[in-house]
Amino acid sequence: MCNTGYNRTKRKALPSSVFIDPPFSKVGLSEKEAIKVGYEIKVAKLPAAMIPKAIVLEKPQGLLKVIINAKTNEILGAALFCEESYEMINLIKLAMDSHLSYEILRDQIYTHPTMSEAFNDLFNV
C-alpha cells in the first residue's frame, strides 16, 4: 500500500459532470470568476461540430471553453458541453493540478478519432 499523504483537503479543483445530452462537465473557474479574482485571461473556444469524433458519433452539438491565465498559460478552468466531456475534463484537471501550460495539451498527439484530439484545435489561442 502506497501512502502519498493525499487526502480530501489536498484536492484542488474538483471536476463535475452532468450526464445530459450532450454531457456538460466543468472544473475550476468560469470566465467571470477568473476576471473577478483579478486574472488576466485568454479564452479558448471550439464548437463541438469541429471535432471529427463528434461527427462520427453524429453528436456535433455543443461547445468547449477553457479559461487560461494569460501570464502563465496555466488553465484556470473549463466548461465542456459535448460528447464524452466527462472523460475529457479529467485531462484538463490533471493539467491544472500539475500547473502545466495549456500548450502541453495542445501539442500532445492523440489517437484519431477521439474527442480529446479536440485539444489540438481548442488551444490555438
Short mmCIF file of C-alpha atoms in Angstrom, two decimals, residues 23-118:
data_model
loop_
_atom_site.label_atom_id
_atom_site.label_comp_id
_atom_site.label_asym_id
_atom_site.label_seq_id
_atom_site.Cartn_x
_atom_site.Cartn_y
_atom_site.Cartn_z
CA PRO A 23 -22.95 15.88 -21.28
CA PHE A 24 -21.77 19.04 -19.50
CA SER A 25 -18.54 18.95 -17.48
CA LYS A 26 -16.64 21.67 -15.70
CA VAL A 27 -13.69 22.28 -13.47
CA GLY A 28 -12.10 25.36 -11.92
CA LEU A 29 -13.02 28.98 -12.57
CA SER A 30 -15.50 30.36 -15.07
CA GLU A 31 -14.58 33.36 -17.22
CA LYS A 32 -16.49 35.74 -14.92
CA GLU A 33 -14.96 34.24 -11.77
CA ALA A 34 -11.41 34.50 -13.16
CA ILE A 35 -11.89 38.16 -14.08
CA LYS A 36 -13.48 38.92 -10.71
CA VAL A 37 -10.49 37.39 -8.89
CA GLY A 38 -8.17 39.59 -10.97
CA TYR A 39 -6.66 37.26 -13.55
CA GLU A 40 -5.70 38.49 -16.98
CA ILE A 41 -7.17 35.73 -19.14
CA LYS A 42 -7.27 34.18 -22.56
CA VAL A 43 -10.39 32.25 -23.58
CA ALA A 44 -10.19 29.22 -25.85
CA LYS A 45 -13.42 28.11 -27.55
CA LEU A 46 -14.24 25.40 -30.04
CA PRO A 47 -17.62 24.27 -31.37
CA ALA A 48 -18.11 20.53 -30.93
CA ALA A 49 -19.04 20.35 -34.63
CA MET A 50 -15.34 20.91 -35.40
CA ILE A 51 -14.31 17.65 -33.73
CA PRO A 52 -14.06 14.65 -36.09
CA LYS A 53 -15.19 12.18 -33.40
CA ALA A 54 -18.32 14.24 -32.72
CA ILE A 55 -19.18 13.97 -36.40
CA VAL A 56 -18.54 10.20 -36.38
CA LEU A 57 -20.83 9.89 -33.35
CA GLU A 58 -23.41 12.09 -35.10
CA LYS A 59 -23.35 14.30 -31.99
CA PRO A 60 -21.94 17.64 -33.20
CA GLN A 61 -23.86 19.76 -30.67
CA GLY A 62 -22.03 21.73 -28.03
CA LEU A 63 -19.12 23.97 -27.21
CA LEU A 64 -15.78 23.63 -25.42
CA LYS A 65 -14.48 26.63 -23.45
CA VAL A 66 -11.28 26.91 -21.43
CA ILE A 67 -10.07 29.84 -19.33
CA ILE A 68 -6.30 30.39 -19.36
CA ASN A 69 -4.08 32.60 -17.21
CA ALA A 70 -2.58 34.96 -19.82
CA LYS A 71 0.61 35.46 -17.78
CA THR A 72 1.47 31.82 -17.04
CA ASN A 73 -0.51 29.92 -19.71
CA GLU A 74 -1.90 27.68 -16.96
CA ILE A 75 -5.51 26.54 -17.21
CA LEU A 76 -7.78 28.20 -14.67
CA GLY A 77 -10.99 26.42 -15.59
CA ALA A 78 -13.04 24.75 -18.28
CA ALA A 79 -16.62 24.10 -19.31
CA LEU A 80 -17.14 21.33 -21.85
CA PHE A 81 -20.60 20.80 -23.32
CA CYS A 82 -20.03 17.92 -25.72
CA GLU A 83 -19.99 14.16 -26.09
CA GLU A 84 -17.52 12.44 -23.75
CA SER A 85 -16.85 15.66 -21.83
CA TYR A 86 -16.89 13.56 -18.65
CA GLU A 87 -13.68 11.87 -19.88
CA MET A 88 -12.00 14.98 -21.34
CA ILE A 89 -12.41 17.06 -18.17
CA ASN A 90 -10.05 14.72 -16.33
CA LEU A 91 -7.15 15.65 -18.63
CA ILE A 92 -7.81 19.31 -18.00
CA LYS A 93 -7.91 18.74 -14.24
CA LEU A 94 -4.61 16.86 -14.43
CA ALA A 95 -3.03 19.79 -16.30
CA MET A 96 -4.43 22.24 -13.74
CA ASP A 97 -3.24 20.26 -10.72
CA SER A 98 0.20 19.83 -12.29
CA HIS A 99 0.48 23.54 -13.20
CA LEU A 100 1.06 22.65 -16.84
CA SER A 101 0.80 25.13 -19.67
CA TYR A 102 -2.21 24.66 -21.92
CA GLU A 103 0.37 24.13 -24.67
CA ILE A 104 1.13 20.67 -23.26
CA LEU A 105 -2.42 19.55 -24.05
CA ARG A 106 -2.40 21.43 -27.35
CA ASP A 107 0.81 19.80 -28.59
CA GLN A 108 0.00 16.26 -27.49
CA ILE A 109 -0.61 13.60 -30.13
CA TYR A 110 -4.00 11.96 -29.56
CA THR A 111 -5.46 8.87 -31.16
CA HIS A 112 -7.87 9.52 -34.02
CA PRO A 113 -10.78 9.80 -33.92
CA THR A 114 -11.24 10.71 -30.27
CA MET A 115 -12.91 13.64 -28.57
CA SER A 116 -9.69 14.56 -26.75
CA GLU A 117 -7.95 15.32 -30.04
CA ALA A 118 -10.07 18.48 -29.96
#
